[in-house]
Amino acid sequence: MALDGSARGTRIIFYSHDTFGLGHLRRSRALATAMTRADPTASALILTGSPVAGRFAFPERVAHVRLPGVTKLSDGSYVSLKLGTDIDEITALRGSLIQTSIESFEPDLLIVDKEPTGFRGELLPSLEMLVGQSRTKCILGLRDVLDEADVLAAEWERKGATEAAQSYYDEIWVYGPKSFYDPVQGLNLSSDTRDRMHWTGF
């Protein structure tokens, strides 16, 4: 995809919820590195909840904003990693930081990793804000394999992710070849939404 940008240079925000593990952050960092190298005018900001984001080296014109961390308990529930606030408060705080970052940075692209609504829906206020405006193109990035079709369908239905993917995103990028696997098989996506899907290859 050509990055046109304005005289100020192309600006990209990557959202990586990263409640645990490193896969989301590593993928966002790799994409940010590749895209800023391909476009010498571009700069990228990664919004991440990873508790170890500060230990990574980021290339020139790529920075990160650390969202307050959360951790998953053995019963499947989430709690704040450091602040001692309840999960609704920490989610609202993270959502506010995301929205403020988007308003201040004014990105040309918002690339969301894997979760269409973000952690516990924290992205929804920002996505609503961006509806109908012309500056920011919203991209949902999916890895080549997500989960078994019936498991994924139930999860996306519970989170409102299917509706969000169809309503808020200009394009869906699948990080793999189309011949390998369709990660959204089993999801009730409209033909219009499927027409907005692009397979990037490995």
PDB file of C-alpha atoms in Angstrom:
ATOM      1  CA  MET A   1       0.000   0.000   0.000  1.00  0.00           C
ATOM      2  CA  ALA A   2       1.377   3.416  -0.935  1.00  0.00           C
ATOM      3  CA  LEU A   3       1.597   5.853   1.915  1.00  0.00           C
ATOM      4  CA  ASP A   4       0.744   9.254   0.501  1.00  0.00           C
ATOM      5  CA  GLY A   5       0.731  11.421   3.625  1.00  0.00           C
ATOM      6  CA  SER A   6       0.926  15.195   3.637  1.00  0.00           C
ATOM      7  CA  ALA A   7       3.908  17.556   3.803  1.00  0.00           C
ATOM      8  CA  ARG A   8       4.255  16.771   7.490  1.00  0.00           C
ATOM      9  CA  GLY A   9       4.936  13.112   6.643  1.00  0.00           C
ATOM     10  CA  THR A  10       2.783  10.032   7.076  1.00  0.00           C
ATOM     11  CA  ARG A  11       1.770   9.230  10.657  1.00  0.00           C
ATOM     12  CA  ILE A  12       0.784   5.748  11.779  1.00  0.00           C
ATOM     13  CA  ILE A  13      -0.581   4.549  15.105  1.00  0.00           C
ATOM     14  CA  PHE A  14      -0.406   0.866  15.966  1.00  0.00           C
ATOM     15  CA  TYR A  15      -2.686  -0.432  18.720  1.00  0.00           C
ATOM     16  CA  SER A  16      -1.474  -3.566  20.485  1.00  0.00           C
ATOM     17  CA  HIS A  17      -3.499  -4.511  23.571  1.00  0.00           C
ATOM     18  CA  ASP A  18      -0.833  -6.924  24.936  1.00  0.00           C
ATOM     19  CA  THR A  19      -2.360  -8.117  28.175  1.00  0.00           C
ATOM     20  CA  PHE A  20       0.304 -10.828  28.267  1.00  0.00           C
ATOM     21  CA  GLY A  21       2.843 -12.326  25.895  1.00  0.00           C
ATOM     22  CA  LEU A  22       4.924 -10.550  23.281  1.00  0.00           C
ATOM     23  CA  GLY A  23       3.380 -11.551  19.946  1.00  0.00           C
ATOM     24  CA  HIS A  24       1.240  -8.455  19.429  1.00  0.00           C
ATOM     25  CA  LEU A  25       3.994  -5.998  20.325  1.00  0.00           C
ATOM     26  CA  ARG A  26       6.595  -7.813  18.214  1.00  0.00           C
ATOM     27  CA  ARG A  27       4.254  -7.813  15.221  1.00  0.00           C
ATOM     28  CA  SER A  28       3.442  -4.112  15.607  1.00  0.00           C
ATOM     29  CA  ARG A  29       7.127  -3.262  16.042  1.00  0.00           C
ATOM     30  CA  ALA A  30       8.075  -5.261  12.914  1.00  0.00           C
ATOM     31  CA  LEU A  31       5.368  -3.547  10.863  1.00  0.00           C
ATOM     32  CA  ALA A  32       6.287  -0.097  12.160  1.00  0.00           C
ATOM     33  CA  THR A  33       9.934  -0.710  11.333  1.00  0.00           C
ATOM     34  CA  ALA A  34       9.161  -1.916   7.798  1.00  0.00           C
ATOM     35  CA  MET A  35       6.715   0.890   7.030  1.00  0.00           C
ATOM     36  CA  THR A  36       8.939   3.696   8.267  1.00  0.00           C
ATOM     37  CA  ARG A  37      11.879   2.268   6.323  1.00  0.00           C
ATOM     38  CA  ALA A  38       9.721   2.075   3.180  1.00  0.00           C
ATOM     39  CA  ASP A  39       8.546   5.666   3.603  1.00  0.00           C
ATOM     40  CA  PRO A  40      11.276   8.037   4.876  1.00  0.00           C
ATOM     41  CA  THR A  41       8.624  10.657   5.725  1.00  0.00           C
ATOM     42  CA  ALA A  42       6.692   8.284   7.999  1.00  0.00           C
ATOM     43  CA  SER A  43       6.640   8.124  11.777  1.00  0.00           C
ATOM     44  CA  ALA A  44       4.902   5.541  13.930  1.00  0.00           C
ATOM     45  CA  LEU A  45       3.540   5.415  17.454  1.00  0.00           C
ATOM     46  CA  ILE A  46       2.785   2.065  19.084  1.00  0.00           C
ATOM     47  CA  LEU A  47       0.171   2.008  21.843  1.00  0.00           C
ATOM     48  CA  THR A  48       0.835  -1.107  23.892  1.00  0.00           C
ATOM     49  CA  GLY A  49      -0.100  -2.648  27.197  1.00  0.00           C
ATOM     50  CA  SER A  50       2.990  -4.848  27.271  1.00  0.00           C
ATOM     51  CA  PRO A  51       4.790  -4.620  30.623  1.00  0.00           C
ATOM     52  CA  VAL A  52       8.148  -5.154  28.892  1.00  0.00           C
ATOM     53  CA  ALA A  53       7.747  -2.681  26.014  1.00  0.00           C
ATOM     54  CA  GLY A  54      10.453  -0.454  27.489  1.00  0.00           C
ATOM     55  CA  ARG A  55      13.030  -3.236  27.127  1.00  0.00           C
ATOM     56  CA  PHE A  56      12.710  -3.237  23.341  1.00  0.00           C
ATOM     57  CA  ALA A  57      14.820  -1.046  21.094  1.00  0.00           C
ATOM     58  CA  PHE A  58      12.733   0.963  18.648  1.00  0.00           C
ATOM     59  CA  PRO A  59      14.179   2.309  15.387  1.00  0.00           C
ATOM     60  CA  GLU A  60      14.313   5.948  14.388  1.00  0.00           C
ATOM     61  CA  ARG A  61      10.847   7.488  13.882  1.00  0.00           C
ATOM     62  CA  VAL A  62       9.143   4.732  15.903  1.00  0.00           C
ATOM     63  CA  ALA A  63       8.088   5.367  19.505  1.00  0.00           C
ATOM     64  CA  HIS A  64       5.713   3.726  21.946  1.00  0.00           C
ATOM     65  CA  VAL A  65       3.201   4.757  24.579  1.00  0.00           C
ATOM     66  CA  ARG A  66       2.806   2.308  27.454  1.00  0.00           C
ATOM     67  CA  LEU A  67      -0.816   1.769  28.463  1.00  0.00           C
ATOM     68  CA  PRO A  68      -1.453   0.751  32.115  1.00  0.00           C
ATOM     69  CA  GLY A  69      -1.006  -3.001  32.283  1.00  0.00           C
ATOM     70  CA  VAL A  70      -3.553  -5.676  33.081  1.00  0.00           C
ATOM     71  CA  THR A  71      -3.038  -9.341  33.841  1.00  0.00           C
ATOM     72  CA  LYS A  72      -5.207 -12.411  33.436  1.00  0.00           C
ATOM     73  CA  LEU A  73      -6.009 -14.513  36.505  1.00  0.00           C
ATOM     74  CA  SER A  74      -6.399 -18.283  36.562  1.00  0.00           C
ATOM     75  CA  ASP A  75     -10.200 -17.943  36.488  1.00  0.00           C
ATOM     76  CA  GLY A  76     -10.046 -15.966  33.232  1.00  0.00           C
ATOM     77  CA  SER A  77     -10.796 -12.557  34.761  1.00  0.00           C
ATOM     78  CA  TYR A  78      -8.504  -9.536  34.469  1.00  0.00           C
ATOM     79  CA  VAL A  79      -7.092  -7.163  37.066  1.00  0.00           C
ATOM     80  CA  SER A  80      -4.858  -4.107  36.971  1.00  0.00           C
ATOM     81  CA  LEU A  81      -1.182  -5.065  36.936  1.00  0.00           C
ATOM     82  CA  LYS A  82       0.084  -2.168  39.074  1.00  0.00           C
ATOM     83  CA  LEU A  83      -2.497   0.460  40.002  1.00  0.00           C
ATOM     84  CA  GLY A  84      -4.799  -1.452  42.320  1.00  0.00           C
ATOM     85  CA  THR A  85      -7.918  -0.075  40.590  1.00  0.00           C
ATOM     86  CA  ASP A  86     -10.774  -2.262  39.405  1.00  0.00           C
ATOM     87  CA  ILE A  87     -10.855  -3.477  35.833  1.00  0.00           C
ATOM     88  CA  ASP A  88     -13.566  -1.046  34.696  1.00  0.00           C
ATOM     89  CA  GLU A  89     -11.520   1.929  35.909  1.00  0.00           C
ATOM     90  CA  ILE A  90      -8.314   0.714  34.280  1.00  0.00           C
ATOM     91  CA  THR A  91     -10.127   0.003  31.013  1.00  0.00           C
ATOM     92  CA  ALA A  92     -11.620   3.519  31.013  1.00  0.00           C
ATOM     93  CA  LEU A  93      -8.173   5.007  31.720  1.00  0.00           C
ATOM     94  CA  ARG A  94      -6.567   3.029  28.902  1.00  0.00           C
ATOM     95  CA  GLY A  95      -9.375   4.062  26.551  1.00  0.00           C
ATOM     96  CA  SER A  96      -8.865   7.733  27.409  1.00  0.00           C
ATOM     97  CA  LEU A  97      -5.120   7.491  26.778  1.00  0.00           C
ATOM     98  CA  ILE A  98      -5.747   5.819  23.416  1.00  0.00           C
ATOM     99  CA  GLN A  99      -8.229   8.501  22.358  1.00  0.00           C
ATOM    100  CA  THR A 100      -5.965  11.343  23.498  1.00  0.00           C
ATOM    101  CA  SER A 101      -3.042   9.840  21.584  1.00  0.00           C
ATOM    102  CA  ILE A 102      -5.110   9.620  18.403  1.00  0.00           C
ATOM    103  CA  GLU A 103      -6.429  13.174  18.796  1.00  0.00           C
ATOM    104  CA  SER A 104      -2.928  14.561  19.404  1.00  0.00           C
ATOM    105  CA  PHE A 105      -0.943  12.546  16.853  1.00  0.00           C
ATOM    106  CA  GLU A 106      -3.617  12.771  14.111  1.00  0.00           C
ATOM    107  CA  PRO A 107      -2.566   9.569  12.334  1.00  0.00           C
ATOM    108  CA  ASP A 108      -3.137   8.848   8.666  1.00  0.00           C
ATOM    109  CA  LEU A 109      -3.420   5.151   9.549  1.00  0.00           C
ATOM    110  CA  LEU A 110      -4.668   3.402  12.681  1.00  0.00           C
ATOM    111  CA  ILE A 111      -3.611  -0.250  12.555  1.00  0.00           C
ATOM    112  CA  VAL A 112      -5.301  -2.405  15.188  1.00  0.00           C
ATOM    113  CA  ASP A 113      -3.779  -5.772  16.005  1.00  0.00           C
ATOM    114  CA  LYS A 114      -6.224  -8.696  16.211  1.00  0.00           C
ATOM    115  CA  GLU A 115      -8.898  -7.253  18.538  1.00  0.00           C
ATOM    116  CA  PRO A 116     -11.492  -5.159  16.607  1.00  0.00           C
ATOM    117  CA  THR A 117     -12.880  -3.539  19.770  1.00  0.00           C
ATOM    118  CA  GLY A 118      -9.656  -3.585  21.784  1.00  0.00           C
ATOM    119  CA  PHE A 119      -9.298  -4.922  25.309  1.00  0.00           C
ATOM    120  CA  ARG A 120     -12.793  -5.009  26.872  1.00  0.00           C
ATOM    121  CA  GLY A 121     -14.040  -2.551  24.241  1.00  0.00           C
ATOM    122  CA  GLU A 122     -11.546   0.176  25.113  1.00  0.00           C
ATOM    123  CA  LEU A 123     -11.099   1.105  21.428  1.00  0.00           C
ATOM    124  CA  LEU A 124     -14.778   1.753  20.731  1.00  0.00           C
ATOM    125  CA  PRO A 125     -14.858   5.448  21.795  1.00  0.00           C
ATOM    126  CA  SER A 126     -11.873   6.160  19.520  1.00  0.00           C
ATOM    127  CA  LEU A 127     -13.383   4.240  16.615  1.00  0.00           C
ATOM    128  CA  GLU A 128     -16.664   6.114  17.055  1.00  0.00           C
ATOM    129  CA  MET A 129     -14.723   9.385  17.049  1.00  0.00           C
ATOM    130  CA  LEU A 130     -13.069   8.469  13.752  1.00  0.00           C
ATOM    131  CA  VAL A 131     -16.266   7.515  11.930  1.00  0.00           C
ATOM    132  CA  GLY A 132     -17.012   9.887   9.079  1.00  0.00           C
ATOM    133  CA  GLN A 133     -13.761  11.842   9.236  1.00  0.00           C
ATOM    134  CA  SER A 134     -11.377  11.784   6.312  1.00  0.00           C
ATOM    135  CA  ARG A 135      -7.889  11.864   7.833  1.00  0.00           C
ATOM    136  CA  THR A 136      -7.491   8.490   9.525  1.00  0.00           C
ATOM    137  CA  LYS A 137      -7.912   5.198   7.687  1.00  0.00           C
ATOM    138  CA  CYS A 138      -8.650   2.333  10.093  1.00  0.00           C
ATOM    139  CA  ILE A 139      -7.020  -1.036   9.438  1.00  0.00           C
ATOM    140  CA  LEU A 140      -7.660  -4.304  11.282  1.00  0.00           C
ATOM    141  CA  GLY A 141      -4.612  -6.580  11.140  1.00  0.00           C
ATOM    142  CA  LEU A 142      -5.105 -10.319  11.670  1.00  0.00           C
ATOM    143  CA  ARG A 143      -2.517 -13.056  11.916  1.00  0.00           C
ATOM    144  CA  ASP A 144      -2.928 -15.923   9.473  1.00  0.00           C
ATOM    145  CA  VAL A 145      -4.475 -18.308  12.055  1.00  0.00           C
ATOM    146  CA  LEU A 146      -6.662 -17.073  14.913  1.00  0.00           C
ATOM    147  CA  ASP A 147      -8.644 -19.975  16.402  1.00  0.00           C
ATOM    148  CA  GLU A 148     -11.020 -22.775  15.503  1.00  0.00           C
ATOM    149  CA  ALA A 149     -13.909 -21.342  13.517  1.00  0.00           C
ATOM    150  CA  ASP A 150     -16.649 -22.059  16.072  1.00  0.00           C
ATOM    151  CA  VAL A 151     -14.536 -20.815  18.988  1.00  0.00           C
ATOM    152  CA  LEU A 152     -13.657 -17.605  17.140  1.00  0.00           C
ATOM    153  CA  ALA A 153     -17.274 -17.010  16.092  1.00  0.00           C
ATOM    154  CA  ALA A 154     -18.482 -17.296  19.698  1.00  0.00           C
ATOM    155  CA  GLU A 155     -15.712 -15.009  20.978  1.00  0.00           C
ATOM    156  CA  TRP A 156     -16.323 -12.319  18.344  1.00  0.00           C
ATOM    157  CA  GLU A 157     -20.069 -12.451  18.938  1.00  0.00           C
ATOM    158  CA  ARG A 158     -19.573 -12.014  22.689  1.00  0.00           C
ATOM    159  CA  LYS A 159     -17.218  -9.045  22.202  1.00  0.00           C
ATOM    160  CA  GLY A 160     -19.201  -7.341  19.436  1.00  0.00           C
ATOM    161  CA  ALA A 161     -16.129  -7.796  17.275  1.00  0.00           C
ATOM    162  CA  THR A 162     -17.948  -8.867  14.115  1.00  0.00           C
ATOM    163  CA  GLU A 163     -20.096  -5.740  14.112  1.00  0.00           C
ATOM    164  CA  ALA A 164     -17.047  -3.575  14.856  1.00  0.00           C
ATOM    165  CA  ALA A 165     -14.991  -5.144  12.052  1.00  0.00           C
ATOM    166  CA  GLN A 166     -17.795  -4.408   9.602  1.00  0.00           C
ATOM    167  CA  SER A 167     -18.655  -0.903  10.846  1.00  0.00           C
ATOM    168  CA  TYR A 168     -15.348   0.771  11.689  1.00  0.00           C
ATOM    169  CA  TYR A 169     -12.583  -0.635   9.502  1.00  0.00           C
ATOM    170  CA  ASP A 170     -11.718   0.525   5.995  1.00  0.00           C
ATOM    171  CA  GLU A 171      -9.587  -2.544   5.342  1.00  0.00           C
ATOM    172  CA  ILE A 172      -8.684  -5.879   6.963  1.00  0.00           C
ATOM    173  CA  TRP A 173      -5.122  -7.092   6.447  1.00  0.00           C
ATOM    174  CA  VAL A 174      -4.351 -10.792   6.905  1.00  0.00           C
ATOM    175  CA  TYR A 175      -0.660 -11.418   7.564  1.00  0.00           C
ATOM    176  CA  GLY A 176      -0.274 -14.473   5.352  1.00  0.00           C
ATOM    177  CA  PRO A 177      -1.130 -15.815   1.876  1.00  0.00           C
ATOM    178  CA  LYS A 178      -4.767 -16.424   0.966  1.00  0.00           C
ATOM    179  CA  SER A 179      -3.874 -19.946  -0.171  1.00  0.00           C
ATOM    180  CA  PHE A 180      -2.674 -20.863   3.338  1.00  0.00           C
ATOM    181  CA  TYR A 181      -5.716 -20.273   5.540  1.00  0.00           C
ATOM    182  CA  ASP A 182      -8.742 -18.021   5.950  1.00  0.00           C
ATOM    183  CA  PRO A 183      -8.637 -16.876   9.599  1.00  0.00           C
ATOM    184  CA  VAL A 184     -12.196 -15.509   9.510  1.00  0.00           C
ATOM    185  CA  GLN A 185     -13.883 -18.611   8.146  1.00  0.00           C
ATOM    186  CA  GLY A 186     -16.972 -19.282  10.206  1.00  0.00           C
ATOM    187  CA  LEU A 187     -17.543 -15.598  10.945  1.00  0.00           C
ATOM    188  CA  ASN A 188     -20.741 -14.048   9.652  1.00  0.00           C
ATOM    189  CA  LEU A 189     -19.042 -11.251   7.716  1.00  0.00           C
ATOM    190  CA  SER A 190     -20.848  -9.449   4.923  1.00  0.00           C
ATOM    191  CA  SER A 191     -19.615  -9.712   1.340  1.00  0.00           C
ATOM    192  CA  ASP A 192     -18.739  -6.010   1.494  1.00  0.00           C
ATOM    193  CA  THR A 193     -16.504  -6.632   4.501  1.00  0.00           C
ATOM    194  CA  ARG A 194     -14.829  -9.587   2.806  1.00  0.00           C
ATOM    195  CA  ASP A 195     -14.180  -7.390  -0.229  1.00  0.00           C
ATOM    196  CA  ARG A 196     -12.139  -5.128   2.058  1.00  0.00           C
ATOM    197  CA  MET A 197      -9.823  -7.999   3.070  1.00  0.00           C
ATOM    198  CA  HIS A 198      -6.253  -8.090   1.763  1.00  0.00           C
ATOM    199  CA  TRP A 199      -3.743 -10.924   2.233  1.00  0.00           C
ATOM    200  CA  THR A 200      -0.208  -9.581   2.626  1.00  0.00           C
ATOM    201  CA  GLY A 201       1.721 -12.844   2.310  1.00  0.00           C
ATOM    202  CA  PHE A 202       4.293 -13.930   4.867  1.00  0.00           C
TER     203      PHE A 202
END
